[in-house]
Every structure is written in structure tokens, then in C-alpha cells.
CSV table of C-alpha atoms in Angstrom, one decimal:
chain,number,residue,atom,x,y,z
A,1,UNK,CA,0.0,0.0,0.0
A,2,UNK,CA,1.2,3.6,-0.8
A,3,UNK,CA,2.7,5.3,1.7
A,4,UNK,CA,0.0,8.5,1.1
A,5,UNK,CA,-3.0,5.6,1.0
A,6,UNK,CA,-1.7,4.3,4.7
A,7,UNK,CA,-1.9,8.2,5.4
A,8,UNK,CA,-5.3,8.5,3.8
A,9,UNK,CA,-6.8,5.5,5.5
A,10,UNK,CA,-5.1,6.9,9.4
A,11,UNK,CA,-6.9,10.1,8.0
A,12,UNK,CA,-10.1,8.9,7.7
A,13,UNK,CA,-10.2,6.8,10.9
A,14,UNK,CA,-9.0,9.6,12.9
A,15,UNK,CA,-12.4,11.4,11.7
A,16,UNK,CA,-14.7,8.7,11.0
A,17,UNK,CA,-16.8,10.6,14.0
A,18,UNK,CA,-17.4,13.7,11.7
A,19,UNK,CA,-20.1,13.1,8.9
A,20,UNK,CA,-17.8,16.0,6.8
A,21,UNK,CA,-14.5,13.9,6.5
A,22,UNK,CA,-16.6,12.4,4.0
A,23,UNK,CA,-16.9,15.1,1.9
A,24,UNK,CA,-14.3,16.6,-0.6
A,25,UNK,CA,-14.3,19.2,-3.7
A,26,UNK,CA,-13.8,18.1,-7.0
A,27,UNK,CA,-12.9,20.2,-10.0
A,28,UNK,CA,-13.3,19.9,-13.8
A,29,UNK,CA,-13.2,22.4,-16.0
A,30,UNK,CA,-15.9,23.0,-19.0
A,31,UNK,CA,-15.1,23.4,-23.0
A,32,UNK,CA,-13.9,26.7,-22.3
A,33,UNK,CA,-11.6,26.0,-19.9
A,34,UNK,CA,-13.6,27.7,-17.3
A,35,UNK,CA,-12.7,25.6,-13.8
A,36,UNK,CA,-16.1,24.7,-11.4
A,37,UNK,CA,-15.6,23.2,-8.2
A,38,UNK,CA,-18.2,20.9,-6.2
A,39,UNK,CA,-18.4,19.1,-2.9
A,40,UNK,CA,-19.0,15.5,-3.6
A,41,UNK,CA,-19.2,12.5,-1.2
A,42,UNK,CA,-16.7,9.7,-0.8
A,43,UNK,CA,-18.3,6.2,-1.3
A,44,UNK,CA,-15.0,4.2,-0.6
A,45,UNK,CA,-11.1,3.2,-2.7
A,46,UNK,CA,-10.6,0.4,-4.9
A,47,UNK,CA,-7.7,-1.2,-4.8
A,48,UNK,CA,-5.9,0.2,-7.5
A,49,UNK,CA,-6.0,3.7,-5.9
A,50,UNK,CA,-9.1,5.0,-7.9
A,51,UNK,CA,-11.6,7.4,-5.5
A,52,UNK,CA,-15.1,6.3,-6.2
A,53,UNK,CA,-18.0,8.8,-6.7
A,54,UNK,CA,-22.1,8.4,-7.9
A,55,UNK,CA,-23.3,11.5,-10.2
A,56,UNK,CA,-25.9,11.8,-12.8
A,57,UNK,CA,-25.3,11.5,-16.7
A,58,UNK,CA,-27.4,14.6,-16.7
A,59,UNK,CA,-24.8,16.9,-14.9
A,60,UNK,CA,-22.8,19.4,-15.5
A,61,UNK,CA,-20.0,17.2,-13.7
A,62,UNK,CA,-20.6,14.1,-16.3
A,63,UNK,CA,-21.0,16.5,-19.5
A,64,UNK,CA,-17.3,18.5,-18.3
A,65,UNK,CA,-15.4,14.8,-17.7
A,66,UNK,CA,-16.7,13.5,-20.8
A,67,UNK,CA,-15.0,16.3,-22.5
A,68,UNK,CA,-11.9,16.6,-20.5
A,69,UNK,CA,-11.2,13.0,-17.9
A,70,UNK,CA,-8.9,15.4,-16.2
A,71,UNK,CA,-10.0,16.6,-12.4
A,72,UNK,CA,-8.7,17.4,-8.8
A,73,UNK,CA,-9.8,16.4,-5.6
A,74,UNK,CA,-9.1,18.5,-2.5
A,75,UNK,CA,-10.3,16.8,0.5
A,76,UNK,CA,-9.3,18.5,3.6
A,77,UNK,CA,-9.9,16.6,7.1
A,78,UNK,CA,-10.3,19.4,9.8
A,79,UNK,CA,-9.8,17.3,13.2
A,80,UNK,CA,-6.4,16.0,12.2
A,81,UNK,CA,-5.4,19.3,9.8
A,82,UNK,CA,-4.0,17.5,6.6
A,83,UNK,CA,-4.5,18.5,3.4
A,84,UNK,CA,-4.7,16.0,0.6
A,85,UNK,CA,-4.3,17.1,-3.2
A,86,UNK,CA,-5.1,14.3,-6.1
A,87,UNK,CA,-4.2,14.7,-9.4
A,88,UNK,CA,-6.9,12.1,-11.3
A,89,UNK,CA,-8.1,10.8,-14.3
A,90,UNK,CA,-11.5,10.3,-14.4
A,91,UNK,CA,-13.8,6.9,-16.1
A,92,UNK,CA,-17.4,7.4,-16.1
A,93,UNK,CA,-18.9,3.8,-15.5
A,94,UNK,CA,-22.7,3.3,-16.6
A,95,UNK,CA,-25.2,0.3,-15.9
A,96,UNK,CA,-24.3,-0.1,-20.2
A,97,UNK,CA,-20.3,-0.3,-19.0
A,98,UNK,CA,-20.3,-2.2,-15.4
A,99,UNK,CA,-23.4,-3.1,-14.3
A,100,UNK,CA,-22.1,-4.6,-11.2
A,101,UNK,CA,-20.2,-2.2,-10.1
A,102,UNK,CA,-23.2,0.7,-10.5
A,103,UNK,CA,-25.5,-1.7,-9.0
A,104,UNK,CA,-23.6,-2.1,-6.1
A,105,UNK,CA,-23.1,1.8,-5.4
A,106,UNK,CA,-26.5,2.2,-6.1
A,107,UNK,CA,-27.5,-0.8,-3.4
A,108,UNK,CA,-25.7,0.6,-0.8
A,109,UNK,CA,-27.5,4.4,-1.2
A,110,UNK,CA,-30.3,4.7,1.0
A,111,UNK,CA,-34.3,5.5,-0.4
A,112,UNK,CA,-34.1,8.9,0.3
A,113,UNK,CA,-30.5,9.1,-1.6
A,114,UNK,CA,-31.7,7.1,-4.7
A,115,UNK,CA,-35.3,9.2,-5.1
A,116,UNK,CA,-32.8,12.5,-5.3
A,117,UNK,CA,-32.2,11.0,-9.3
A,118,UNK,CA,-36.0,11.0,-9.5
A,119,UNK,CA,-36.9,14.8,-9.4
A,120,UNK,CA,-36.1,15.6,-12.7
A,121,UNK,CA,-32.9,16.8,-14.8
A,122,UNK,CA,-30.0,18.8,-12.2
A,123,UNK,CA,-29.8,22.3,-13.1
A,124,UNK,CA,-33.5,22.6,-14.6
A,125,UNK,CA,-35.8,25.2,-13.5
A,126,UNK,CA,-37.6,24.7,-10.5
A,127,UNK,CA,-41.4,26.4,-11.1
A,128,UNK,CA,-42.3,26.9,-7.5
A,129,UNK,CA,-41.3,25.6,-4.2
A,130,UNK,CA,-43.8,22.6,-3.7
A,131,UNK,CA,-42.1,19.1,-2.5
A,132,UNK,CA,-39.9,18.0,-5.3
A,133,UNK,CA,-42.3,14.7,-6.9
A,134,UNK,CA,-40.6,11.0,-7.9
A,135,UNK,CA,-40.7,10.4,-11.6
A,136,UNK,CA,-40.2,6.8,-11.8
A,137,UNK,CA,-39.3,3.5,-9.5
A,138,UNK,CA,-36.5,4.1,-7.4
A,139,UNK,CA,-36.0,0.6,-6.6
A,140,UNK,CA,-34.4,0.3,-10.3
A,141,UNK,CA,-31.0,1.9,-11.5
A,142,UNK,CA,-32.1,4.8,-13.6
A,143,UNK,CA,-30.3,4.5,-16.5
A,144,UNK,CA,-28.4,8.4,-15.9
A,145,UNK,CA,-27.4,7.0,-12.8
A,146,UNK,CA,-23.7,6.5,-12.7
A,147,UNK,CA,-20.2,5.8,-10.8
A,148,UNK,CA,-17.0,7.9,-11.2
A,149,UNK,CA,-13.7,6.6,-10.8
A,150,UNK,CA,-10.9,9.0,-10.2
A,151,UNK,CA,-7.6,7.4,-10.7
A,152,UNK,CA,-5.3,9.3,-9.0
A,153,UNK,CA,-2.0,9.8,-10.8
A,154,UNK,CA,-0.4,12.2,-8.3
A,155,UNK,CA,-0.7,13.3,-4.3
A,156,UNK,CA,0.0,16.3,-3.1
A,157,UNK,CA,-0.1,15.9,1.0
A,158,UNK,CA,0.0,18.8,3.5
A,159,UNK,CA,-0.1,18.3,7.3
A,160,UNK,CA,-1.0,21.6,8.7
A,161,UNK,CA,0.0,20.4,13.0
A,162,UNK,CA,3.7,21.4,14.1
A,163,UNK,CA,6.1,23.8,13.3
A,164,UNK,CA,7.3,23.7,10.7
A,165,UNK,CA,4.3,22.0,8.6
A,166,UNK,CA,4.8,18.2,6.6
A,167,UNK,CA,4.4,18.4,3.0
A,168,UNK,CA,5.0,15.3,0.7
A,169,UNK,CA,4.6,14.5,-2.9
A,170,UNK,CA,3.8,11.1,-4.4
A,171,UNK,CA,3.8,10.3,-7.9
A,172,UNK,CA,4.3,6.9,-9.5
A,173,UNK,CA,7.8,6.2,-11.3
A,174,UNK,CA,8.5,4.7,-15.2
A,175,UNK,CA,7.3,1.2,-13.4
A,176,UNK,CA,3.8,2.2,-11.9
A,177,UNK,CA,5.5,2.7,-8.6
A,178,UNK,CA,4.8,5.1,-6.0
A,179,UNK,CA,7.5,7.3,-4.9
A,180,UNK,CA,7.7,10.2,-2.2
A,181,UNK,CA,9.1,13.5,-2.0
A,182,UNK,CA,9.3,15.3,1.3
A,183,UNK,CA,9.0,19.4,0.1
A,184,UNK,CA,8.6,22.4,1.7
A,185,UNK,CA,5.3,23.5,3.0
């Protein structure tokens, strides 16, 4: 295991407490080149280092990564003060591309989480402010539902406690193998 992974795991059972440790931004940018930055929720590693993330075919999010795989992830864990930085690639996976896999995120969200991708398209007008009405069987994967997979390439890692502060960079060498970099904060 990576030496920033055995970090990241510490990390998040440190603050496995605090419902936000689960939480980090993620950046894309649009055809332009225009960045946008969202907070997105963690739904676990694989084992080949790849964050793993549900969104909607519909997005914003999925339109940008289908242009341009390339994003950021900044997930910043307040109780323990580290800063982690992930350079990633991105793969969209649909039921059409690994049903398994998008069944199983789609399993573990609870009924309240899966009728969120039954109120309509994200980013559409919303005519008045009535309860938001279930279009569809949320026991069934809705075919816009999806699963990112951000393969991270590179780790920028900032530990905020002491004096002076621990900054590291991993990357992976000409043989797929993670190496570290101790820099200067």
C-alpha cells in the first residue's frame, strides 16, 4: 500500500466521527476552460487507488469529464489538519459499462439518496417551491445514474500540525510505482 494511502486510511479513521470527512471538492473544468468546483461524497477506494463517486449523466459534472477526464480532488480533514491534493483521471462507468459495479453503489445508497435522481434533470428550472415529486421506480437503476472513478496519478499531502508543517509529494515512477518526495510546505 502507498505510503500517502496508509496516510489517507489513518486520515479517515481519525475522523470517522465527523459526517464532513466524507466530503471533498472536486474540479473539472468546462469546453472553455472555465474551472467549477463541487463538494462530492466519498463512497470508498478500490484497490488500485481509484476514489469512487455516484453523479448523474445529466450533470454538469458528467458532461465537463466526458470532454476533458482530467480533475482534482481536495479533501481536507479538519480534526487532524491534513491537506490532501489528487491529481486524477477520471472513467465514467454506466449500468451499459459495469453493471455490477453501478448496481452495487446504487445498493448501498439509502431511499431517500436514490429518489434525489427521480426529481427531474439537475440544473433545470424549479417552477415553485412545492415538495420536489418521484418520476419513476426508485427501486431500479435509472439509466443516468452512474459511478466515477478518479484514478489518481499524483498526491500532493499537507499536514498543517507542528512547526514547521509536513508536505510530501507522491507520484508513481516509469514502473507504476509510488515514490515520495518530502518538500517544503
Amino acid at each position: 500500500m502507498p505510503q500517502w494511502r496508509q496516510g489517507l486510511t489513518k486520515s479517515l479513521h481519525q475522523t470517522r466521527s465527523m459526517p464532513e470527512s466524507r466530503y471533498f471538492q472536486l474540479a473539472t473544468v468546462d469546453e472553455s476552460g472555465a474551472p467549477f468546483c463541487r463538494t462530492v461524497v466519498f463512497r470508498g477506494i478500490t484497490d488500485d487507488d481509484q476514489l469512487i463517486v455516484i453523479s448523474d449523466t445529466r450533470s454538469e459534472k458528467f458532461n465537463q469529464l466526458a470532454q476533458n477526464d482530467k480533475a482534482q480532488v481536495c479533501w481536507y480533514f479538519s480534526k487532524t489538519r491534513e491537506q490532501y491534493r489528487f491529481s486524477c483521471n477520471a472513467l465514467v462507468m454506466t449500468a451499459d459499462d459495469n453493471f455490477d459495479l453501478v448496481k452495487q453503489q446504487w445498493d448501498k445508497l439509502s431511499d431517500a439518496g436514490k429518489k434525489q435522481f427521480f426529481w427531474g434533470e439537475p440544473g433545470t428550472p424549479r417552477n415553485d417551491g412545492s415538495a420536489l415529486h418521484i418520476e419513476g421506480d426508485f427501486k431500479q437503476v435509472p439509466s443516468h445514474f452512474c459511478t466515477l472513478l478518479l484514478a489518481i496519478q499524483t498526491v500532493d499531502y499537507l499536514n498543517l500540525r507542528g512547526n514547521p508543517q509536513n508536505r510530501e509529494w507522491h507520484q508513481k515512477d516509469e514502473n507504476g510505482n509510488w515514490v515520495s518526495q518530502s518538500l517544503i510546505p
